[in-house]
CSV table of C-alpha atoms in Angstrom, one decimal:
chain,number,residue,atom,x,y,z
A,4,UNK,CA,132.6,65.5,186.3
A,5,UNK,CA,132.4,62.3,184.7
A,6,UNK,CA,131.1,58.7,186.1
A,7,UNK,CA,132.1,55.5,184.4
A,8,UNK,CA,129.6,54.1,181.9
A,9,UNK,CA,129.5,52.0,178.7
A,10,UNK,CA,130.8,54.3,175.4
A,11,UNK,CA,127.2,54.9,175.0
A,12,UNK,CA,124.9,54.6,177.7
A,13,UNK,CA,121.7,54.9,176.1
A,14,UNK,CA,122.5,52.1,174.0
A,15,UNK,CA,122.6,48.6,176.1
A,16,UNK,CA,125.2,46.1,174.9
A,17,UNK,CA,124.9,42.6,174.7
A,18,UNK,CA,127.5,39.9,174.6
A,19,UNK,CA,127.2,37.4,171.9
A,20,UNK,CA,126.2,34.7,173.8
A,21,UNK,CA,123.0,33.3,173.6
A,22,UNK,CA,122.3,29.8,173.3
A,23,UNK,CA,121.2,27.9,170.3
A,24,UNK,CA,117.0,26.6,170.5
A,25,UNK,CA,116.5,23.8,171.4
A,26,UNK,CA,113.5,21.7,170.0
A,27,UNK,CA,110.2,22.1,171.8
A,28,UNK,CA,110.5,26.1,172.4
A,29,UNK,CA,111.8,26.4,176.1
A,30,UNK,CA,110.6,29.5,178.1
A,31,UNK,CA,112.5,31.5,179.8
A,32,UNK,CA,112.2,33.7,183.0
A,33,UNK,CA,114.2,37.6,182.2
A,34,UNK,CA,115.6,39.9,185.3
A,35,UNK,CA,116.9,43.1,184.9
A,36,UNK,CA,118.2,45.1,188.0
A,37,UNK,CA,118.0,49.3,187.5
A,38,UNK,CA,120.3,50.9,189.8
A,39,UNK,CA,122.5,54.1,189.9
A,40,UNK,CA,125.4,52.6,188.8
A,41,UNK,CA,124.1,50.9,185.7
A,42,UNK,CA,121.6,48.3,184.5
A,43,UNK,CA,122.0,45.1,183.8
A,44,UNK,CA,119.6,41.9,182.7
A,45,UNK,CA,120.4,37.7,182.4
A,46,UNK,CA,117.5,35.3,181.6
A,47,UNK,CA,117.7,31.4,182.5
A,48,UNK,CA,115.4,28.7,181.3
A,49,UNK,CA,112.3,28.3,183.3
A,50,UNK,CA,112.7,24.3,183.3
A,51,UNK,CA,116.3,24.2,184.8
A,52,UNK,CA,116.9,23.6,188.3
A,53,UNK,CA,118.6,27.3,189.8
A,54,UNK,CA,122.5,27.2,190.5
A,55,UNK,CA,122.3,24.2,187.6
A,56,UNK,CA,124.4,24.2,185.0
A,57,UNK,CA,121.4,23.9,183.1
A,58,UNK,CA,120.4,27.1,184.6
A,59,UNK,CA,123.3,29.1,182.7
A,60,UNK,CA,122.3,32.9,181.9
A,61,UNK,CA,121.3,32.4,178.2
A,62,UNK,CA,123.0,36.4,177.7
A,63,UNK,CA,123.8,39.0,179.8
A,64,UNK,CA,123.5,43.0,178.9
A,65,UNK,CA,124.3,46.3,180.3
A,66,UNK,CA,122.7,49.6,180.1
A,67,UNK,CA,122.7,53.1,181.1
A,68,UNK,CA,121.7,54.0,185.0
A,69,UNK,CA,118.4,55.2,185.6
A,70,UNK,CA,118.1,58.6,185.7
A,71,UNK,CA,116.3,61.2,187.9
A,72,UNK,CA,114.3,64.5,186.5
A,73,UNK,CA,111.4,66.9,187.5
A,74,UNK,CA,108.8,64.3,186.6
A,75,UNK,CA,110.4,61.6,188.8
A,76,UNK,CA,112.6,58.6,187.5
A,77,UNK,CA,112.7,56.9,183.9
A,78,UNK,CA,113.3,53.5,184.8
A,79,UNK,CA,110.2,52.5,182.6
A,80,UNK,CA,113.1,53.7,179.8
A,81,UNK,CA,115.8,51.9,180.7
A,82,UNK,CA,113.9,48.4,181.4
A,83,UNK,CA,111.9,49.0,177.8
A,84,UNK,CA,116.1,49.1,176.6
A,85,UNK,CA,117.5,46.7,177.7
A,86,UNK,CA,114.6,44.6,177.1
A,87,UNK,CA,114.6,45.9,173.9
A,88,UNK,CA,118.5,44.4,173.4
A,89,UNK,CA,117.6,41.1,174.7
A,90,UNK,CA,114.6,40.2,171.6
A,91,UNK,CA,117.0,42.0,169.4
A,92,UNK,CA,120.2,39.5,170.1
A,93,UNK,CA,118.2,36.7,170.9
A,94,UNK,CA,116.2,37.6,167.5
A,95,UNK,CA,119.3,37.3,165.5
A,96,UNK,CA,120.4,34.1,166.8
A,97,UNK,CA,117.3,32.2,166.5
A,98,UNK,CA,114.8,34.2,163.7
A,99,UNK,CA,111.8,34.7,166.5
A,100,UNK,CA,111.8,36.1,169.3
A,101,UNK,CA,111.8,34.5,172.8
A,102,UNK,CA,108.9,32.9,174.8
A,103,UNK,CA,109.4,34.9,178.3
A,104,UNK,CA,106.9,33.2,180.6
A,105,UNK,CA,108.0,36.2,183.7
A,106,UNK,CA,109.9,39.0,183.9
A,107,UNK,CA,111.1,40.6,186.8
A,108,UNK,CA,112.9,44.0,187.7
A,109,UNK,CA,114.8,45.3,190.5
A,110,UNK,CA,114.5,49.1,190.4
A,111,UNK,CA,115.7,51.3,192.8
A,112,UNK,CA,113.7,54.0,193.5
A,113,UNK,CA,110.5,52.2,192.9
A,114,UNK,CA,109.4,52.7,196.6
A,115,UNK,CA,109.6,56.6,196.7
A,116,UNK,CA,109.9,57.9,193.2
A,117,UNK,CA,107.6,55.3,191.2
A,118,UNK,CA,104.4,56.4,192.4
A,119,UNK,CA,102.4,53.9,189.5
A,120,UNK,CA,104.5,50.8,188.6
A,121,UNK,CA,102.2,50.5,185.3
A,122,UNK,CA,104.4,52.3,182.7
A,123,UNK,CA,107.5,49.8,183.8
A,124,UNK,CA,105.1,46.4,183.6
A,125,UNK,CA,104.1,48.4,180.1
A,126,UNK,CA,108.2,48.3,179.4
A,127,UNK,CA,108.3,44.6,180.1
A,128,UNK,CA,105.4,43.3,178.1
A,129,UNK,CA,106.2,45.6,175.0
A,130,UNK,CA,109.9,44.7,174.8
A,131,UNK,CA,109.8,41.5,176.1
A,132,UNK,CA,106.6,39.9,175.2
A,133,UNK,CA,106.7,38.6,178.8
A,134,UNK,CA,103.6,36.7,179.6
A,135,UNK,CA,103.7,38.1,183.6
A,136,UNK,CA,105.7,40.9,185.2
A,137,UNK,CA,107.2,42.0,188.4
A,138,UNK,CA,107.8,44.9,189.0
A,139,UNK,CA,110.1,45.3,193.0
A,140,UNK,CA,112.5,47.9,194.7
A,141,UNK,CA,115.7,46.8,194.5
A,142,UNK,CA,115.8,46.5,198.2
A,143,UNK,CA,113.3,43.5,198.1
A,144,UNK,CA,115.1,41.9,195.4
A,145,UNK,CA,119.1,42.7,197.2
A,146,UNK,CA,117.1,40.8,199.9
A,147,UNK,CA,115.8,37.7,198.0
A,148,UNK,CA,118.9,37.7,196.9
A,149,UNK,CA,121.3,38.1,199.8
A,150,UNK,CA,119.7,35.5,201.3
A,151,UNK,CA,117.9,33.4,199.2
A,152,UNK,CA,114.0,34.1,200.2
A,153,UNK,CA,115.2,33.8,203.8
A,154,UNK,CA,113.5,36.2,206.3
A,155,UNK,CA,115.8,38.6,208.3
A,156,UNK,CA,117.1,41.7,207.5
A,157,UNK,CA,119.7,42.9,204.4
A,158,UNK,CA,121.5,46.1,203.5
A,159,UNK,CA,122.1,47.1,200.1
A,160,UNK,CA,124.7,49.9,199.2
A,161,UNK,CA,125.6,50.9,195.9
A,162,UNK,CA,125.3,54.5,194.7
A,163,UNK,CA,122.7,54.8,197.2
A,164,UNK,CA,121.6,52.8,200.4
A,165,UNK,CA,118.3,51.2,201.6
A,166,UNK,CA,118.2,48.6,204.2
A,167,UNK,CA,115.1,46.1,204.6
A,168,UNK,CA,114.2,43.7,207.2
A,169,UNK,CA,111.2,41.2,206.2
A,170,UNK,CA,109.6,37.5,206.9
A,171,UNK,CA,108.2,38.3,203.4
A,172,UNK,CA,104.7,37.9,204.8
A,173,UNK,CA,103.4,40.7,207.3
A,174,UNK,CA,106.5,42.6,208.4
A,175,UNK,CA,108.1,44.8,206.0
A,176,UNK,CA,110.3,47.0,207.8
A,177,UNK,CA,112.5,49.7,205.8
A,178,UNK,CA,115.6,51.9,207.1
A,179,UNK,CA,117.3,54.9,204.7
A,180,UNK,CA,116.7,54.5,201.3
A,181,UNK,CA,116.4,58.8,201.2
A,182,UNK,CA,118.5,59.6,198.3
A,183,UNK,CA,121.9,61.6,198.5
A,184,UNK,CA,120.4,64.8,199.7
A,185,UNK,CA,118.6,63.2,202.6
A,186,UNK,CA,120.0,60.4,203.4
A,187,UNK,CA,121.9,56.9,202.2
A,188,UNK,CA,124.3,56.6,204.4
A,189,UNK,CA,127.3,54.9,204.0
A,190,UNK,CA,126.7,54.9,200.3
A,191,UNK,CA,128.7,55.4,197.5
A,192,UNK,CA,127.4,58.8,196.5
A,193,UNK,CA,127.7,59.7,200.9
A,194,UNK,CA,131.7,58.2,200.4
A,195,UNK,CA,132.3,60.2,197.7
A,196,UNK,CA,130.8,63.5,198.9
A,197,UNK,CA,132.9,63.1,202.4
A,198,UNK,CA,135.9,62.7,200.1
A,199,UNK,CA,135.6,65.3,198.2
A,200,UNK,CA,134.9,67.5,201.5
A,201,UNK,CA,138.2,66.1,202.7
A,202,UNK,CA,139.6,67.5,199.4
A,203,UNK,CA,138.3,70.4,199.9
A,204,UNK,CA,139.4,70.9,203.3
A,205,UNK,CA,143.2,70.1,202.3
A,206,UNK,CA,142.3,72.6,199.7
A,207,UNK,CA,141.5,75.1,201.9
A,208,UNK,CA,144.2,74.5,204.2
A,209,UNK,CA,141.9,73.5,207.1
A,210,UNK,CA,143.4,72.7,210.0
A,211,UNK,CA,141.1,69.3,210.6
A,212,UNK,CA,139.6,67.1,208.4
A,213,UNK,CA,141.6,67.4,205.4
A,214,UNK,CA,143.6,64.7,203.0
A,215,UNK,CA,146.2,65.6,200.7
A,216,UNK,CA,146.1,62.2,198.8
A,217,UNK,CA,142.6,62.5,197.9
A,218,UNK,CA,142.9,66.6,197.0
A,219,UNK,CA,145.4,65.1,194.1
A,220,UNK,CA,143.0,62.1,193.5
A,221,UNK,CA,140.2,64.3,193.4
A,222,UNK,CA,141.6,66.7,190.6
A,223,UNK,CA,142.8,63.9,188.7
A,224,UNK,CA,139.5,63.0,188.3
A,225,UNK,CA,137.8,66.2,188.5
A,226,UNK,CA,140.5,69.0,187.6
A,227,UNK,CA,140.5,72.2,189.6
A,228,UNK,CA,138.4,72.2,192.7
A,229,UNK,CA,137.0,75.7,191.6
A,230,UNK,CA,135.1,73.7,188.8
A,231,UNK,CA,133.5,71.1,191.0
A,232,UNK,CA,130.0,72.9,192.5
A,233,UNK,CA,129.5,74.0,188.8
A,234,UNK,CA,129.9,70.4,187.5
A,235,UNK,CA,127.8,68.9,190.5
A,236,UNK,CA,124.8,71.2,191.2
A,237,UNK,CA,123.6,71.2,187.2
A,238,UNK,CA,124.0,67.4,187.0
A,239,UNK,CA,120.7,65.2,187.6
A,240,UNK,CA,123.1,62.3,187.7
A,241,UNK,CA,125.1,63.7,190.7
A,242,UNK,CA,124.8,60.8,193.1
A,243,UNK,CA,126.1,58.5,190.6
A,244,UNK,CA,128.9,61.6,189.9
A,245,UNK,CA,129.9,61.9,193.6
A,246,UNK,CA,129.8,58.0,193.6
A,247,UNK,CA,132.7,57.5,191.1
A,248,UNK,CA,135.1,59.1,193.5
A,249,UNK,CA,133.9,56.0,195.9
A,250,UNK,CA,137.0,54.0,194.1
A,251,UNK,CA,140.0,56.4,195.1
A,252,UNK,CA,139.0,56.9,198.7
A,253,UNK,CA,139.1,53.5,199.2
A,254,UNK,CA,142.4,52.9,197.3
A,255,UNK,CA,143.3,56.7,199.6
A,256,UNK,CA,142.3,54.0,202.5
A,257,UNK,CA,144.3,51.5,201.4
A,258,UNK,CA,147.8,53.1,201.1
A,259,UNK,CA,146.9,54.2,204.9
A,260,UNK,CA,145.5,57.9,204.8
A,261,UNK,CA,144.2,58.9,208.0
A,262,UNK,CA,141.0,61.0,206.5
A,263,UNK,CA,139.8,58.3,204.1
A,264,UNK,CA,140.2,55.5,206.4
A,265,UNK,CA,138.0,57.9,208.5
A,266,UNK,CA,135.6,58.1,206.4
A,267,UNK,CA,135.4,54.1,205.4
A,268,UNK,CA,134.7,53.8,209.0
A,269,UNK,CA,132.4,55.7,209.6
A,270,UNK,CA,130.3,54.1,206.3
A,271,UNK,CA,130.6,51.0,207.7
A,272,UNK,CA,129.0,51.9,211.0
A,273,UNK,CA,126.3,53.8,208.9
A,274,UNK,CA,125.8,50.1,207.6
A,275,UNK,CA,125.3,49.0,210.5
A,276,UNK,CA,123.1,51.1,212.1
A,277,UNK,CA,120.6,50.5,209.4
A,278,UNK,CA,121.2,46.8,209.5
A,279,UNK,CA,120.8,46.5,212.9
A,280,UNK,CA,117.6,49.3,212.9
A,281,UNK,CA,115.7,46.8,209.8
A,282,UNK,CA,116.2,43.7,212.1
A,283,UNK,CA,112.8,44.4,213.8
A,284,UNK,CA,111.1,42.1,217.1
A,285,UNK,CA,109.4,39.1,215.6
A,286,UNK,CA,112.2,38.5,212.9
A,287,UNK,CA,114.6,36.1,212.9
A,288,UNK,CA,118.0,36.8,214.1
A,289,UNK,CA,119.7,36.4,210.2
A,290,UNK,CA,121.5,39.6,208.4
A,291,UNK,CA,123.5,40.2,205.7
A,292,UNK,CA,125.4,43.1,203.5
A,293,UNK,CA,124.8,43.4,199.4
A,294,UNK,CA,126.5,45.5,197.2
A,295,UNK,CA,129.4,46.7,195.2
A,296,UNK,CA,130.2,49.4,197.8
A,297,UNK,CA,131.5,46.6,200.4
A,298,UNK,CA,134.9,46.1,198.0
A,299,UNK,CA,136.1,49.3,199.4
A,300,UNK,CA,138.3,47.2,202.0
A,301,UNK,CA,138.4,46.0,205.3
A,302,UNK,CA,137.6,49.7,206.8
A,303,UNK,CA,133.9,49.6,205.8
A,304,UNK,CA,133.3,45.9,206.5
A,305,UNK,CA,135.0,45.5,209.6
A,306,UNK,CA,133.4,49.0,211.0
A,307,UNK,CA,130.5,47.3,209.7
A,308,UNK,CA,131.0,43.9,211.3
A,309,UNK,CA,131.7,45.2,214.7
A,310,UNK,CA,129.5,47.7,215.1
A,311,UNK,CA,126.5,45.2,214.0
A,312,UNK,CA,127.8,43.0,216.6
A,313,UNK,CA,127.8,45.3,219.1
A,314,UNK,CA,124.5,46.4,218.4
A,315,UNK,CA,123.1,42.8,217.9
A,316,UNK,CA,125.1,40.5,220.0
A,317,UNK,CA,122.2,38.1,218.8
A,318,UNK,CA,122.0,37.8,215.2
A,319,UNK,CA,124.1,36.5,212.8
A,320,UNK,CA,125.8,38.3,210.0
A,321,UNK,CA,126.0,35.6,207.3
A,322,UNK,CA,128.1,36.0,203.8
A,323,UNK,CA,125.2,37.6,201.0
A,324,UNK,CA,124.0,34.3,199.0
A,325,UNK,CA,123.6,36.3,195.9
A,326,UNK,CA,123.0,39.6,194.4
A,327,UNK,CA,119.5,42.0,193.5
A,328,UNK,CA,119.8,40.4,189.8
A,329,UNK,CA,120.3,37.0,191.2
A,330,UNK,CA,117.3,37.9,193.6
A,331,UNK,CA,115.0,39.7,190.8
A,332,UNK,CA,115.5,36.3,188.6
A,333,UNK,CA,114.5,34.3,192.1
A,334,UNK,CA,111.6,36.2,191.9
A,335,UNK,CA,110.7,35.6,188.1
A,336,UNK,CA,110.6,31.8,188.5
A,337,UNK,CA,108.1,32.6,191.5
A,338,UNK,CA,106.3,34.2,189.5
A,339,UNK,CA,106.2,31.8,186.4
A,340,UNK,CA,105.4,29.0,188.6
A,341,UNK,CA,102.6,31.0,190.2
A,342,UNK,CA,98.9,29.9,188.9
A,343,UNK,CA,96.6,33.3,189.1
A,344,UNK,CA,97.3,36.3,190.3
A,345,UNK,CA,97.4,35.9,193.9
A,346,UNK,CA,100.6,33.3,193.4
A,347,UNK,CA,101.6,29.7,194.8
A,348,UNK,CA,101.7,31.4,198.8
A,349,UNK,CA,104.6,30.1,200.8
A,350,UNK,CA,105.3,29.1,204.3
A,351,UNK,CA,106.4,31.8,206.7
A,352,UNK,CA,109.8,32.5,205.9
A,353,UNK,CA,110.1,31.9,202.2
A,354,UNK,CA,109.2,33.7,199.3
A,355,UNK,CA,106.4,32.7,198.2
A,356,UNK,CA,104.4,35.1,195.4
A,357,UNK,CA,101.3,35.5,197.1
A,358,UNK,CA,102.6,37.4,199.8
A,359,UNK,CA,105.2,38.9,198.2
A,360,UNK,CA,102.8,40.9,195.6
A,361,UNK,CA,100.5,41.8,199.1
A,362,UNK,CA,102.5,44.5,199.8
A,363,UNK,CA,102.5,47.9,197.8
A,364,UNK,CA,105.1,49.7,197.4
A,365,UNK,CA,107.8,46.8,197.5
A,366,UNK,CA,106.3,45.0,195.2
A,367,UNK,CA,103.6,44.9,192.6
A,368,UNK,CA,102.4,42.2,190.0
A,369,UNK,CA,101.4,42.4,186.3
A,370,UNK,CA,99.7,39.3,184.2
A,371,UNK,CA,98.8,37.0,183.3
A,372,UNK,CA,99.1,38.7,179.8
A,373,UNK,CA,95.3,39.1,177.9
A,374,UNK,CA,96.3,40.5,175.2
A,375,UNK,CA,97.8,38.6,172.5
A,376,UNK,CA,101.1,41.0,171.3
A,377,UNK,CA,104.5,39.5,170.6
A,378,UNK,CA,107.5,41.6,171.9
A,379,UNK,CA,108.4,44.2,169.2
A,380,UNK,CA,110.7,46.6,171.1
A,381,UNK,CA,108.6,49.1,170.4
A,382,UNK,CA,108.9,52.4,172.3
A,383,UNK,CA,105.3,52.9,172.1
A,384,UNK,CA,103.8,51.3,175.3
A,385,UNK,CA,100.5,51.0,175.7
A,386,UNK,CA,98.8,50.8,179.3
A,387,UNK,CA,98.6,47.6,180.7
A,388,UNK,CA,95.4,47.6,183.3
A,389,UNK,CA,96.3,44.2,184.7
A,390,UNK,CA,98.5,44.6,187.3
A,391,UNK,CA,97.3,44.0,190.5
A,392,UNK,CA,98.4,44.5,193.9
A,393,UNK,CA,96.3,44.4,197.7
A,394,UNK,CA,97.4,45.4,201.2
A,395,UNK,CA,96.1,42.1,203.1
A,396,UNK,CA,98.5,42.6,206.2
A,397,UNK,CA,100.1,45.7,208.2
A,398,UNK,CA,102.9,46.9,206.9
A,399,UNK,CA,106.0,47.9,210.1
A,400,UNK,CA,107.6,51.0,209.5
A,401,UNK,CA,107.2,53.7,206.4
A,402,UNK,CA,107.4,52.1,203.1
A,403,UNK,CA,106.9,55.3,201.0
């Protein structure tokens, strides 16, 4: 089995569009979001005004997904590559490399198999140069971004799911998240594996739960259905595997088959569920849904809609404001802005750095930078002892 990827994922790609200098040396704040699916990084200068036109990405590059093995994940890798691409095009352009005054990645995983955030800050500060880091699960930053440092509660589905309801000050409240074996559901990789059962059942002539339509899709994609358990249970990568098959259930859905509709709807509820369970007492009534996985049509999102109305007849489900990259570069110009360690605070309710960085594992903060190295791209890291993190308020609900 096979998942869509750039021709070579371990080699990010950048399109050629980064800006000329201008005179004076701007900075310029980097994020870079790490998920199953891919990774992908945009920087904007620090002295624009965000949504400005000013504000335009100065390039934008992919990479490969992270990856997980026996020693946990390597998104330390992936943000040192992409990284890495960003100095090397911008280099090109301009003879030097650029002045990052933050950096900030979106990772997911970081809450439950990054147990020491230190070797990704080390990624950011040897590639980039960056002068501070920020190192987040991607759930915080598909919160910042859905809506836009607001407090309430977001869902983010991709390959995986994780759902995180917050006032970004003491309550920190976190739903799913488990991975593909345990948990995520309504995710991509949880669609794909109850399509491919549906397969499977049609396959076996089974006199319930089967779909013809996604048996062909299926081996189309996959050939034989013999083959499949030898091309999933070998493959580190298989959530992002069973995720690809995401795409023909919903189009399965869309041409009106009976099982994939089913399973749609039942995602959507999933959703839901987790929304609805993230939106803890003492938050404000404000959700939202993030996430690639919500294009599979109005099966998911209106299963998704009514069940969370049903659920919370109180809160509102609002449009997401923006994405986890659009959220991790919210989060780099916090950062910059920041003086010391502790950040510029914030009133309850927005995102302000200093108690954003108070809570462990969501979110931990590296810099300012001591030591005096310019970003080489070097895949030597060494370890950077400065970032700093504390545990000031209580933390609702198991973060790990």
């Amino acid at each position: 089995m096979t998942s869509t990827q750039d021709p070579d994922p371990a080699r990010p790609e950048a399109r050629a569009d980064v800006p000329a200098t201008t005179t004076g040396s701007p900075r310029w704040i980097v994020a870079i979001d790490v998920g199953g699916s891919g990774s992908r990084l945009v920087a904007a200068r620090l002295d624009s005004d965000p949504g400005s036109d000013a504000d335009a990405h100065s390039t934008s590059l992919t990479g490969r997904p992270v990856a997980i093995g026996p020693e946990g994940s390597d998104v330390a890798e992936v943000v040192h590559d992409v990284g890495a691409a960003f100095v090397a095009a911008w280099t090109e352009t301009h003879g030097e490399p650029p002045v990052v005054a933050a950096a900030a990645v979106g990772a997911t995983g970081v809450a439950t198999l990054v147990p020491d955030p230190t070797a990704v800050h080390d990624a950011l500060r040897v590639s980039l140069g960056a002068e501070r880091t920020a190192v987040a699960a991607d759930a915080l930053t598909a919160h910042l971004g859905a809506l836009g440092g607001r407090a309430g509660a977001v869902v983010a589905v991709g390959t995986g799911t994780i759902a995180l309801g917050t006032d970004l000050a003491g309550t920190w409240q976190r739903v799913d998240g488990w991975g593909h074996l345990l948990g995520d559901l309504g995710s991509a990789s949880w669609i794909g594996a109850h399509g491919l059962r549906a397969a499977l059942a049609a396959h076996d002539r089974r006199s319930t739960g089967g779909s013809r339509p996604l048996l062909a899709a299926a081996t189309a994609r996959f050939g034989p259905a013999p083959t499949w358990p030898a091309q999933l249970y070998t493959r580190p990568d298989r959530a992002q595997v069973l995720g690809s098959f995401t795409p023909d259930v919903a189009a399965a859905a869309a041409a009106g088959d009976p099982a994939a509709v089913q399973i749609l709807t039942e995602a959507g509820r999933h959703l839901a569920e987790s929304l609805a369970a993230a939106l803890v007492p003492g938050l404000p009534p404000l959700a939202a849904a993030t996430g690639g996985v919500l294009a599979a049509g109005p099966s998911l999102t209106g299963a998704l809609a009514r069940r969370f109305a049903a659920l919370r007849p109180d809160a509102e489900l609002v449009p997401s404001a923006g994405t986890p990259l659009d959220g991790a570069l919210h989060l780099a110009r916090l950062l910059a802005e920041s003086t010391g360690s502790g950040g510029t605070g914030g009133t309850a309710g927005t995102a302000g750095t200093a108690s954003l960085v108070a809570h462990e594992p969501w979110l931990s903060l590296g810099g300012p930078r001591t030591d005096p190295a310019p970003a080489t791209g070097s895949s030597t890291a060494p370890r950077d002892d400065n970032h700093t993190a504390s545990h000031p308020a209580p933390i609702t609900g198991d973060p790990t």
